[in-house]
Amino acid sequence: MTNVLFDVPGPKARLRYRTYAVVGTLVVLAFIGYIGWRFYDSSQFTARKWEWLQYAQVQRDLVGAVLSTLQAFAAAAVLALIFGAIFAAGRLSDHAWIRGVAGFVVEFFRAIPALILMFLFYFGLPTVGVPASPFLGVVFGLTLYNGSVLAEVFRAGIQSLPKGQSEAAYALGMRKTQVMFLVLLPQAIRAMLPTIISQLVVLLKDTALGFIITYQELLYYARYIGSQGTFGRPIVPSTIVATAIYVVMCLLLTALATYLERRNRRNKKVVVAPPPPVTETLAAASA
């Protein structure tokens, strides 16, 4: 059985793929085991390196750092979604000059690394008399970069919808803006939800760049704890803890995406009862 873009592998090919998978898994496990052994050999797993987790003040500060990370993520995520929706609509406008301006903004900010945008806001705005905090630098930098990426995601989602959706809305007398924001964009968000959540996971991880401009988020605090001589400078243990927290937050966000996707599929499977035949309706009316 042959597909247009993919040939179904035969028995030898399947055996070869399984062999590659097993060998690759063993190589990865061996590498992880070697790293773990090197950490153990350098006394990174001794009790003194981990005793900082027992202090109540450290635990409170760690929770505060996590909340700072989530605060920056939430603000940047909301603003990036709004930015993406507006500029996706701009790129699909009927007016050429609006399409040109929106396309330039999206491509410009998508080409600049998020860290450079943070630098521009945090160090650049004070030079022109506009005060800027590390929080604003992180949020604005993440908003512009991820919002530009989301604008392309929304645009692709809108263009993937059947043309009958917009034609039916125009037939009802709706304007272009109403069609875009009330009909097409909500459906595009549902269609592209896994991609949107994936980009939000990237945004969550990119909040770690904020420690470079002294935003006191999770990685900043892990670095601070790792430099404390009182605890034996546990930079590796503090980094492992921060990594585990980032992994948990990203997995929770991915689980949310999976839940929403399954719910979306269930909603599409709802069967609407067909209307009764015209003859039965007329008979009931005459009775």
Backbone as numpy.savetxt, mean C-alpha at the origin, in Angstrom:
# Nx Ny Nz CAx CAy CAz Cx Cy Cz
-2.90 -29.85 -23.92 -3.76 -28.66 -23.92 -2.87 -27.42 -23.92
-3.07 -26.55 -24.86 -2.19 -25.40 -25.05 -3.00 -24.12 -24.95
-2.47 -23.17 -24.17 -3.06 -21.85 -24.08 -2.31 -20.92 -25.03
-2.88 -19.72 -25.22 -2.25 -18.78 -26.15 -0.90 -18.32 -25.63
-0.83 -18.05 -24.33 0.38 -17.49 -23.75 1.13 -18.49 -22.86
0.63 -19.69 -22.69 1.25 -20.61 -21.74 1.02 -22.04 -22.19
2.11 -22.79 -22.21 2.02 -24.22 -22.52 1.99 -25.00 -21.22
1.00 -25.85 -21.08 0.89 -26.66 -19.86 2.10 -27.59 -19.78
2.87 -27.56 -18.68 4.07 -28.40 -18.57 3.72 -29.88 -18.51
4.60 -30.68 -19.09 4.42 -32.12 -19.04 5.01 -32.71 -17.77
5.04 -34.03 -17.65 5.55 -34.66 -16.42 7.00 -34.30 -16.12
7.87 -34.27 -17.14 9.27 -33.95 -16.90 9.43 -32.48 -16.47
8.67 -31.60 -17.11 8.76 -30.19 -16.74 8.26 -29.96 -15.32
7.17 -30.63 -14.94 6.66 -30.47 -13.58 7.67 -30.98 -12.56
8.32 -32.11 -12.86 9.35 -32.63 -11.97 10.52 -31.66 -11.86
10.88 -31.04 -12.98 11.98 -30.08 -12.97 11.61 -28.84 -12.15
10.39 -28.37 -12.28 9.96 -27.20 -11.52 9.94 -27.51 -10.02
9.47 -28.72 -9.66 9.47 -29.10 -8.24 10.88 -29.17 -7.70
11.79 -29.68 -8.52 13.19 -29.76 -8.08 13.77 -28.37 -7.85
13.48 -27.45 -8.78 13.94 -26.08 -8.62 13.36 -25.46 -7.34
12.09 -25.72 -7.09 11.44 -25.15 -5.90 12.08 -25.68 -4.62
12.34 -26.99 -4.58 12.93 -27.59 -3.38 14.35 -27.06 -3.17
15.13 -27.02 -4.25 16.51 -26.53 -4.14 16.53 -25.06 -3.73
15.67 -24.26 -4.32 15.61 -22.85 -3.96 15.22 -22.64 -2.51
14.24 -23.43 -2.04 13.82 -23.33 -0.63 14.96 -23.71 0.31
15.68 -24.77 -0.03 16.80 -25.19 0.81 17.91 -24.14 0.85
18.16 -23.50 -0.29 19.18 -22.45 -0.34 18.78 -21.27 0.55
17.52 -20.87 0.46 17.05 -19.75 1.28 17.12 -20.10 2.76
16.69 -21.31 3.12 16.73 -21.74 4.52 18.17 -21.83 5.02
19.07 -22.29 4.17 20.48 -22.37 4.55 21.06 -20.98 4.79
20.68 -20.01 3.93 21.17 -18.64 4.11 20.64 -18.04 5.41
19.34 -18.24 5.67 18.76 -17.73 6.92 19.42 -18.40 8.13
19.66 -19.71 8.02 20.32 -20.41 9.12 21.73 -19.90 9.37
22.44 -19.58 8.29 23.80 -19.06 8.44 23.79 -17.69 9.11
22.85 -16.83 8.70 22.74 -15.51 9.32 22.42 -15.66 10.80
21.46 -16.56 11.12 21.12 -16.78 12.52 22.29 -17.31 13.33
23.06 -18.21 12.73 24.23 -18.73 13.44 25.26 -17.65 13.67
25.47 -16.75 12.70 26.42 -15.66 12.88 25.97 -14.71 13.99
24.66 -14.45 14.05 24.15 -13.63 15.15 24.39 -14.32 16.50
24.14 -15.62 16.54 24.35 -16.36 17.78 25.83 -16.39 18.16
26.68 -16.56 17.17 28.12 -16.62 17.43 28.67 -15.28 17.92
28.03 -14.17 17.52 28.46 -12.85 17.96 27.71 -12.36 19.19
27.03 -13.29 19.89 26.36 -13.01 21.18 25.20 -12.03 21.04
24.49 -12.08 19.89 23.36 -11.20 19.71 22.09 -11.73 20.37
22.10 -12.99 20.79 20.92 -13.59 21.41 21.10 -13.80 22.91
22.10 -13.19 23.50 22.29 -13.30 24.94 21.22 -12.48 25.67
20.98 -12.82 26.93 19.91 -12.17 27.70 20.17 -10.67 27.85
21.43 -10.26 27.99 21.74 -8.85 28.19 21.36 -8.01 26.98
21.43 -8.59 25.78 21.07 -7.85 24.58 19.56 -7.64 24.45
18.77 -8.41 25.19 17.33 -8.35 25.07 16.63 -7.84 26.33
17.40 -7.52 27.36 16.76 -7.13 28.62 16.08 -5.77 28.53
16.38 -4.99 27.51 15.73 -3.69 27.35 14.22 -3.81 27.15
13.79 -4.97 26.64 12.35 -5.17 26.44 11.58 -5.32 27.75
12.28 -5.54 28.86 11.62 -5.74 30.15 11.24 -4.43 30.83
11.78 -3.32 30.39 11.53 -2.04 31.04 10.20 -1.45 30.57
9.39 -1.02 31.53 8.06 -0.49 31.20 8.17 0.78 30.36
9.14 1.64 30.67 9.29 2.88 29.90 9.66 2.58 28.45
10.52 1.60 28.26 10.90 1.22 26.89 9.68 0.68 26.15
8.87 -0.11 26.82 7.67 -0.65 26.18 6.70 0.46 25.79
6.54 1.45 26.68 5.65 2.57 26.36 6.21 3.38 25.19
7.51 3.62 25.21 8.11 4.37 24.10 8.01 3.60 22.78
8.12 2.27 22.86 8.01 1.46 21.65 6.59 1.54 21.09
5.61 1.47 21.97 4.22 1.61 21.52 3.99 3.00 20.92
4.58 4.03 21.55 4.45 5.38 21.00 5.08 5.50 19.62
6.22 4.83 19.41 6.86 4.85 18.10 5.99 4.16 17.05
5.36 3.05 17.44 4.45 2.37 16.51 3.26 3.26 16.16
2.71 3.95 17.17 1.59 4.85 16.91 2.00 6.01 16.01
3.23 6.51 16.17 3.71 7.56 15.28 3.82 7.06 13.84
4.28 5.82 13.68 4.34 5.22 12.35 2.95 5.11 11.74
1.98 4.63 12.52 0.62 4.47 12.02 -0.03 5.83 11.75
0.31 6.82 12.56 -0.24 8.16 12.33 0.23 8.73 11.00
1.52 8.63 10.73 2.03 9.10 9.45 1.45 8.30 8.29
1.32 6.99 8.48 0.75 6.14 7.43 -0.70 6.52 7.14
-1.51 6.70 8.20 -2.92 7.00 8.00 -3.09 8.34 7.27
-2.35 9.36 7.71 -2.48 10.67 7.07 -2.03 10.61 5.61
-0.89 9.98 5.35 -0.38 9.91 3.98 -1.29 9.04 3.11
-1.84 7.96 3.67 -2.71 7.08 2.88 -3.97 7.81 2.43
-4.61 8.54 3.34 -5.83 9.27 2.98 -5.53 10.33 1.93
-4.47 11.10 2.15 -4.13 12.15 1.19 -3.70 11.58 -0.16
-2.99 10.45 -0.14 -2.56 9.83 -1.40 -3.76 9.31 -2.19
-4.75 8.75 -1.50 -5.95 8.28 -2.20 -6.71 9.44 -2.83
-6.82 10.55 -2.08 -7.50 11.73 -2.64 -6.71 12.29 -3.82
-5.40 12.40 -3.64 -4.53 12.89 -4.72 -4.67 12.01 -5.96
-4.62 10.71 -5.76 -4.72 9.78 -6.88 -6.05 9.88 -7.60
-7.14 10.00 -6.83 -8.46 10.09 -7.46 -8.59 11.36 -8.29
-8.13 12.48 -7.74 -8.25 13.76 -8.46 -7.43 13.75 -9.74
-6.19 13.31 -9.66 -5.33 13.37 -10.84 -5.63 12.25 -11.84
-6.22 11.16 -11.38 -6.69 10.16 -12.34 -7.84 10.72 -13.16
-8.74 11.45 -12.48 -9.83 12.10 -13.21 -9.27 13.16 -14.16
-8.21 13.87 -13.72 -7.60 14.87 -14.59 -6.98 14.27 -15.83
-6.36 13.12 -15.68 -5.74 12.47 -16.84 -6.76 11.93 -17.83
-8.00 11.77 -17.38 -9.06 11.29 -18.26 -10.00 12.40 -18.68
-9.61 13.64 -18.43 -10.47 14.78 -18.76 -10.62 14.94 -20.27
-11.72 15.58 -20.67 -11.95 15.87 -22.08 -11.13 17.06 -22.56
-10.59 17.84 -21.63 -9.82 19.02 -21.97 -8.34 18.67 -22.05
-7.73 18.99 -23.15 -6.33 18.61 -23.37 -5.39 19.25 -22.36
-5.64 20.52 -22.01 -4.72 21.20 -21.09 -4.80 20.59 -19.69
-5.98 20.13 -19.28 -6.09 19.46 -17.97 -5.36 18.13 -18.01
-5.53 17.38 -19.11 -4.81 16.11 -19.23 -3.31 16.34 -19.20
-2.84 17.40 -19.88 -1.41 17.67 -19.91 -0.86 18.02 -18.55
-1.55 18.91 -17.82 -1.09 19.30 -16.48 -1.11 18.11 -15.54
-2.21 17.34 -15.54 -2.31 16.19 -14.65 -1.25 15.15 -14.99
-1.03 14.91 -16.28 -0.01 13.94 -16.68 1.39 14.38 -16.27
1.68 15.68 -16.40 3.00 16.18 -15.99 3.21 16.02 -14.49
2.20 16.37 -13.69 2.32 16.26 -12.23 2.53 14.81 -11.82
1.73 13.91 -12.38 1.84 12.50 -12.01 3.20 11.93 -12.38
3.63 12.17 -13.60 4.91 11.61 -14.04 6.08 12.26 -13.31
5.97 13.55 -12.97 7.04 14.26 -12.28 7.25 13.69 -10.88
6.19 13.59 -10.10 6.34 13.13 -8.72 6.55 11.61 -8.65
6.11 10.89 -9.67 6.36 9.45 -9.66 7.82 9.14 -9.97
8.52 10.07 -10.61 9.91 9.84 -10.97 10.88 10.25 -9.86
10.40 10.94 -8.83 11.27 11.40 -7.75 11.16 10.44 -6.58
12.27 9.95 -6.03 12.20 9.07 -4.85 11.51 9.76 -3.68
10.81 8.97 -2.88 10.06 9.53 -1.76 10.98 10.22 -0.76
12.19 9.68 -0.58 13.12 10.28 0.38 13.52 11.69 -0.05
13.75 11.91 -1.34 14.10 13.24 -1.82 12.94 14.21 -1.61
11.72 13.74 -1.82 10.56 14.60 -1.56 10.50 14.98 -0.08
10.80 14.04 0.81 10.83 14.36 2.23 11.88 15.43 2.53
13.06 15.29 1.91 14.11 16.28 2.09 13.65 17.66 1.61
12.99 17.69 0.44 12.56 18.96 -0.12 11.58 19.68 0.79
10.66 18.93 1.39 9.68 19.56 2.27 10.29 19.93 3.62
11.09 19.03 4.19 11.61 19.28 5.54 12.71 20.33 5.55
13.61 20.28 4.58 14.72 21.25 4.55 14.45 22.43 3.62
13.58 22.24 2.64 13.37 23.30 1.66 12.36 24.34 2.08
11.25 23.92 2.69 10.22 24.88 3.07 10.71 25.93 4.06
11.51 25.57 5.09 12.00 26.62 6.01 12.84 27.68 5.32
13.49 27.35 4.20 14.32 28.35 3.51 13.49 29.45 2.87
12.20 29.19 2.63 11.32 30.21 2.06 10.34 30.74 3.11
10.65 30.50 4.38 9.84 31.04 5.47 8.64 30.23 5.86
8.52 29.00 5.37 7.39 28.14 5.71 7.87 27.08 6.70
7.36 27.06 7.92 7.82 26.06 8.89 7.37 24.66 8.48
8.23 23.69 8.74 7.93 22.30 8.39 8.47 21.40 9.49
7.63 20.48 9.94 8.03 19.50 10.95 8.40 18.19 10.27
9.11 17.30 10.96 9.40 15.99 10.36 8.14 15.23 9.95
7.07 15.37 10.74 5.82 14.70 10.40 5.28 15.18 9.06
5.27 16.48 8.85 4.77 17.02 7.58 5.67 16.62 6.43
6.98 16.59 6.67 7.89 16.16 5.60 7.62 14.73 5.18
7.41 13.84 6.15 7.12 12.43 5.84 5.78 12.30 5.11
4.75 12.97 5.64 3.41 12.82 5.07 3.35 13.39 3.65
3.88 14.58 3.44 3.81 15.19 2.11 4.65 14.42 1.10
5.82 13.95 1.52 6.66 13.17 0.61 5.99 11.87 0.19
5.42 11.16 1.15 4.73 9.91 0.83 3.45 10.16 0.04
2.78 11.26 0.32 1.54 11.56 -0.39 1.79 11.79 -1.88
2.77 12.61 -2.20 3.01 12.93 -3.61 3.50 11.72 -4.39
4.42 10.95 -3.79 4.94 9.80 -4.53 3.87 8.72 -4.70
3.29 8.28 -3.59 2.31 7.20 -3.67 1.01 7.65 -4.32
0.65 8.94 -4.15 -0.53 9.44 -4.83 -0.39 9.41 -6.34
0.84 9.68 -6.83 1.08 9.61 -8.28 0.95 8.18 -8.79
1.45 7.23 -8.01 1.31 5.83 -8.41 -0.16 5.42 -8.38
-0.88 5.83 -7.34 -2.30 5.47 -7.24 -3.12 6.14 -8.34
-2.69 7.30 -8.81 -3.41 7.94 -9.91 -3.39 7.05 -11.15
-2.25 6.42 -11.43 -2.17 5.51 -12.56 -3.00 4.25 -12.31
-3.03 3.80 -11.06 -3.86 2.62 -10.72 -5.32 2.93 -10.95
-5.78 4.09 -10.46 -7.17 4.48 -10.67 -7.49 4.65 -12.15
-6.58 5.25 -12.88 -6.82 5.47 -14.31 -6.97 4.13 -15.04
-6.11 3.17 -14.70 -6.21 1.85 -15.33 -7.52 1.18 -14.95
-7.93 1.33 -13.69 -9.19 0.74 -13.27 -10.39 1.34 -13.96
-10.38 2.66 -14.15 -11.49 3.32 -14.83 -11.55 2.91 -16.29
-10.40 2.84 -16.95 -10.38 2.47 -18.36 -10.74 1.01 -18.59
-10.63 0.18 -17.54 -10.99 -1.23 -17.68 -12.49 -1.48 -17.56
-13.26 -0.47 -17.13 -14.70 -0.64 -16.96 -15.40 -0.64 -18.31
-16.51 -1.34 -18.42 -17.27 -1.33 -19.68 -17.77 0.08 -20.00
-17.78 0.42 -21.28 -18.22 1.75 -21.68 -19.70 1.97 -21.40
-20.44 0.87 -21.25 -21.86 1.02 -20.96 -22.13 1.70 -19.63
-21.17 1.63 -18.69 -21.36 2.28 -17.40 -21.46 3.80 -17.57
-20.52 4.37 -18.28 -20.55 5.82 -18.48 -21.68 6.22 -19.42
-21.94 5.42 -20.44 -23.01 5.76 -21.38 -24.37 5.78 -20.68
-24.60 4.82 -19.78 -25.86 4.81 -19.04 -25.97 6.02 -18.12
-24.85 6.41 -17.50 -24.87 7.58 -16.62 -25.15 8.85 -17.41
-24.52 8.98 -18.58 -24.78 10.16 -19.41 -26.23 10.17 -19.90
-26.79 8.99 -20.15 -28.19 8.92 -20.59 -29.15 9.39 -19.51
-28.74 9.28 -18.26 -29.56 9.75 -17.15 -29.41 11.25 -16.92
-28.54 11.89 -17.69 -28.37 13.33 -17.56 -27.26 13.75 -16.61
-26.40 12.84 -16.22 -25.32 13.19 -15.30 -24.20 13.90 -16.04
-23.53 14.81 -15.32 -22.41 15.53 -15.90 -21.15 14.68 -15.82
-20.09 15.18 -16.52 -18.83 14.45 -16.57 -18.25 14.21 -15.17
-18.28 15.25 -14.33 -17.74 15.11 -12.98 -18.54 14.11 -12.17
-19.86 14.14 -12.30 -20.70 13.19 -11.57 -20.45 11.77 -12.04
-20.32 11.60 -13.34 -20.06 10.26 -13.87 -18.74 9.72 -13.35
-17.73 10.59 -13.30 -16.40 10.16 -12.88 -16.37 9.78 -11.41
-16.90 10.65 -10.54 -16.74 10.46 -9.10 -17.87 9.66 -8.45
-19.01 9.55 -9.12 -20.13 8.81 -8.54 -20.35 7.44 -9.17
-19.88 7.26 -10.40 -20.14 6.00 -11.10 -18.85 5.24 -11.38
-17.90 5.89 -12.06 -16.72 5.16 -12.52 -15.70 4.94 -11.42
-15.37 5.97 -10.67 -14.31 5.85 -9.67 -14.62 4.83 -8.57
-15.84 4.79 -8.00 -16.12 3.75 -7.00 -15.96 2.33 -7.55
-16.38 2.11 -8.80 -16.21 0.78 -9.39 -14.74 0.48 -9.65
-13.97 1.50 -10.06 -12.54 1.29 -10.29 -11.82 0.93 -9.00
-12.22 1.56 -7.90 -11.60 1.24 -6.60 -11.87 -0.21 -6.22
-13.08 -0.67 -6.45 -13.39 -2.07 -6.15 -12.61 -3.01 -7.06
-12.49 -2.65 -8.32 -11.79 -3.53 -9.26 -10.29 -3.58 -8.98
-9.71 -2.47 -8.57 -8.27 -2.39 -8.35 -7.90 -2.47 -6.88
-8.81 -2.94 -6.04 -8.56 -2.95 -4.59 -7.29 -3.69 -4.20
-7.01 -4.89 -4.73 -5.74 -5.55 -4.35 -4.51 -4.72 -4.68
-4.50 -4.08 -5.85 -3.36 -3.24 -6.22 -3.26 -2.02 -5.32
-4.39 -1.44 -4.97 -4.38 -0.27 -4.09 -3.82 -0.64 -2.72
-4.27 -1.76 -2.17 -3.77 -2.18 -0.86 -2.29 -2.51 -0.93
-1.85 -3.10 -2.02 -0.42 -3.39 -2.18 0.40 -2.10 -2.15
-0.10 -1.06 -2.81 0.62 0.22 -2.78 0.58 0.84 -1.39
-0.50 0.64 -0.65 -0.56 1.15 0.72 0.41 0.40 1.62
0.65 -0.88 1.34 1.68 -1.62 2.09 3.06 -0.99 1.83
3.32 -0.63 0.57 4.57 0.05 0.25 4.66 1.38 1.00
3.55 2.10 1.06 3.53 3.37 1.79 3.84 3.16 3.27
3.25 2.11 3.86 3.51 1.82 5.27 4.99 1.55 5.51
5.61 0.78 4.65 7.03 0.48 4.82 7.89 1.72 4.59
7.47 2.59 3.69 8.27 3.78 3.39 8.24 4.80 4.51
7.33 4.65 5.48 7.37 5.56 6.63 8.68 5.42 7.39
9.37 4.28 7.22 10.67 4.09 7.89 11.71 5.07 7.39
11.50 5.65 6.20 12.45 6.65 5.70 12.42 7.91 6.54
11.37 8.08 7.32 11.25 9.29 8.12 12.32 9.44 9.19
12.96 8.34 9.59 13.97 8.46 10.63 15.17 9.29 10.14
15.36 9.38 8.82 16.48 10.15 8.28 16.27 11.65 8.52
15.02 12.09 8.54 14.74 13.50 8.83 14.25 13.66 10.28
14.67 12.73 11.14 14.44 12.76 12.60 12.98 12.63 12.98
12.15 12.03 12.14 10.78 11.72 12.57 10.83 10.50 13.48
10.28 10.62 14.68 10.46 9.60 15.70 9.44 8.47 15.54
9.63 7.70 14.48 8.78 6.54 14.24 9.49 5.28 14.72
9.05 4.12 14.25 9.52 2.85 14.79 11.00 2.63 14.54
11.46 2.84 13.32 12.86 2.61 13.01 13.77 3.60 13.74
13.31 4.84 13.89 14.08 5.83 14.63 14.29 5.37 16.07
13.22 4.85 16.69 13.35 4.41 18.08 14.21 3.15 18.18
14.08 2.24 17.20 14.92 1.03 17.21 16.39 1.40 17.11
16.70 2.38 16.29 18.09 2.84 16.18 18.55 3.49 17.48
17.67 4.24 18.11 18.02 4.88 19.39 18.32 3.84 20.46
17.46 2.84 20.59 17.70 1.78 21.58 18.97 1.02 21.25
19.20 0.76 19.98 20.39 0.01 19.58 21.69 0.73 19.86
21.64 2.04 20.06 22.86 2.80 20.34 23.11 3.02 21.83
22.23 2.50 22.68 22.38 2.71 24.11 23.38 1.74 24.72
24.46 2.27 25.27 25.47 1.42 25.91 24.97 0.76 27.17
23.93 1.33 27.80 23.37 0.73 29.02 22.86 -0.67 28.76
22.32 -0.90 27.59 21.79 -2.22 27.23 22.76 -3.02 26.38
24.01 -2.59 26.30 24.99 -3.32 25.50 24.90 -3.04 24.01
24.36 -1.88 23.65 24.18 -1.49 22.23 23.51 -2.61 21.41
22.26 -2.91 21.72 21.58 -4.04 21.04 20.99 -3.63 19.69
21.83 -3.22 18.76 21.31 -2.75 17.48 20.66 -3.87 16.70
21.23 -5.08 16.75 20.62 -6.22 16.03 19.31 -6.64 16.67
19.23 -6.84 17.99 17.94 -7.19 18.59 16.86 -6.13 18.37
17.20 -4.85 18.50 16.20 -3.82 18.30 15.73 -3.79 16.84
16.64 -4.05 15.91 16.25 -4.10 14.51 15.36 -5.31 14.23
15.65 -6.43 14.87 14.80 -7.62 14.70 13.40 -7.35 15.22
13.29 -6.69 16.38 11.98 -6.38 16.93 11.22 -5.43 16.01
11.91 -4.40 15.52 11.25 -3.47 14.60 10.81 -4.18 13.32
11.65 -5.07 12.82 11.29 -5.83 11.62 10.05 -6.67 11.85
9.99 -7.33 13.01 8.82 -8.17 13.32 7.55 -7.33 13.39
7.65 -6.13 13.97 6.47 -5.27 14.06 6.03 -4.80 12.68
6.99 -4.43 11.84 6.64 -4.04 10.46 5.97 -5.19 9.72
6.50 -6.40 9.90 5.92 -7.56 9.22 4.49 -7.78 9.68
4.24 -7.66 10.98 2.89 -7.86 11.51 1.94 -6.81 10.94
2.36 -5.55 10.92 1.49 -4.49 10.39 1.19 -4.71 8.91
2.20 -5.09 8.14 1.98 -5.32 6.71 1.08 -6.55 6.48
1.26 -7.59 7.29 0.40 -8.77 7.16 -1.05 -8.44 7.52
-1.25 -7.60 8.52 -2.61 -7.21 8.88 -3.25 -6.41 7.75
-2.48 -5.53 7.13 -3.01 -4.76 6.01 -3.30 -5.66 4.81
-2.44 -6.64 4.57 -2.68 -7.60 3.49 -3.90 -8.47 3.78
-4.06 -8.86 5.07 -5.25 -9.63 5.45 -6.52 -8.83 5.23
-6.46 -7.53 5.50 -7.61 -6.67 5.22 -7.94 -6.66 3.74
-6.91 -6.59 2.90 -7.13 -6.61 1.46 -7.76 -7.92 1.02
-7.27 -9.03 1.58 -7.83 -10.33 1.23 -9.30 -10.43 1.64
-9.61 -9.93 2.83 -11.00 -9.95 3.30 -11.90 -9.12 2.40
-11.45 -7.92 2.05 -12.26 -7.06 1.20 -12.44 -7.66 -0.20
-11.39 -8.32 -0.69 -11.50 -8.94 -2.01 -12.50 -10.10 -1.99
-12.46 -10.91 -0.94 -13.42 -12.01 -0.84 -14.84 -11.49 -0.69
-14.99 -10.45 0.09 -16.32 -9.85 0.25 -16.81 -9.29 -1.07
-15.92 -8.70 -1.84 -16.28 -8.16 -3.14 -16.74 -9.28 -4.08
-16.03 -10.44 -4.03 -16.43 -11.56 -4.88 -17.78 -12.12 -4.44
-18.02 -12.15 -3.14 -19.31 -12.65 -2.66 -20.44 -11.74 -3.10
-20.20 -10.43 -3.08 -21.24 -9.50 -3.51 -21.57 -9.67 -4.98
-20.55 -10.00 -5.79 -20.79 -10.20 -7.22 -21.58 -11.48 -7.49
-21.56 -12.43 -6.52 -22.25 -13.69 -6.73 -23.71 -13.65 -6.25
-24.13 -12.51 -5.68 -25.51 -12.41 -5.23 -26.44 -12.45 -6.44
-27.39 -13.35 -6.40 -28.32 -13.51 -7.51 -29.56 -12.70 -7.25
-29.88 -11.81 -8.16 -31.07 -10.97 -8.03 -32.23 -11.70 -8.67
-33.34 -11.78 -7.94 -34.52 -12.49 -8.45 -35.04 -11.79 -9.69
-35.31 -12.54 -10.78 -35.80 -11.92 -12.00 -37.21 -11.40 -11.83
-37.59 -10.37 -12.56 -38.96 -9.85 -12.46 -39.96 -10.85 -12.99
-41.19 -10.81 -12.50 -42.20 -11.75 -13.00 -42.53 -11.48 -14.45
-43.00 -12.48 -15.17 -43.36 -12.28 -16.58 -44.43 -11.21 -16.73
-44.45 -10.60 -17.91 -45.41 -9.53 -18.17 -46.84 -10.04 -18.08
-47.07 -11.29 -18.54 -48.44 -11.83 -18.51 -48.93 -11.97 -17.09
-48.07 -12.44 -16.17 -48.48 -12.58 -14.77 -48.75 -11.21 -14.17
-47.94 -10.21 -14.53 -48.14 -8.88 -13.99 -49.47 -8.29 -14.44
-49.81 -8.48 -15.75 -51.08 -7.97 -16.27 -52.26 -8.68 -15.64
-52.10 -10.02 -15.44 -53.18 -10.79 -14.84 -53.43 -10.33 -13.41
-52.36 -10.09 -12.66 -52.50 -9.63 -11.28 -53.13 -8.25 -11.22
-52.79 -7.38 -12.20 -53.34 -6.04 -12.22 -54.84 -6.05 -12.53
-55.26 -6.95 -13.49 -56.66 -7.02 -13.86 -57.50 -7.61 -12.74
-56.89 -8.53 -11.94 -57.62 -9.13 -10.84 -57.85 -8.10 -9.74
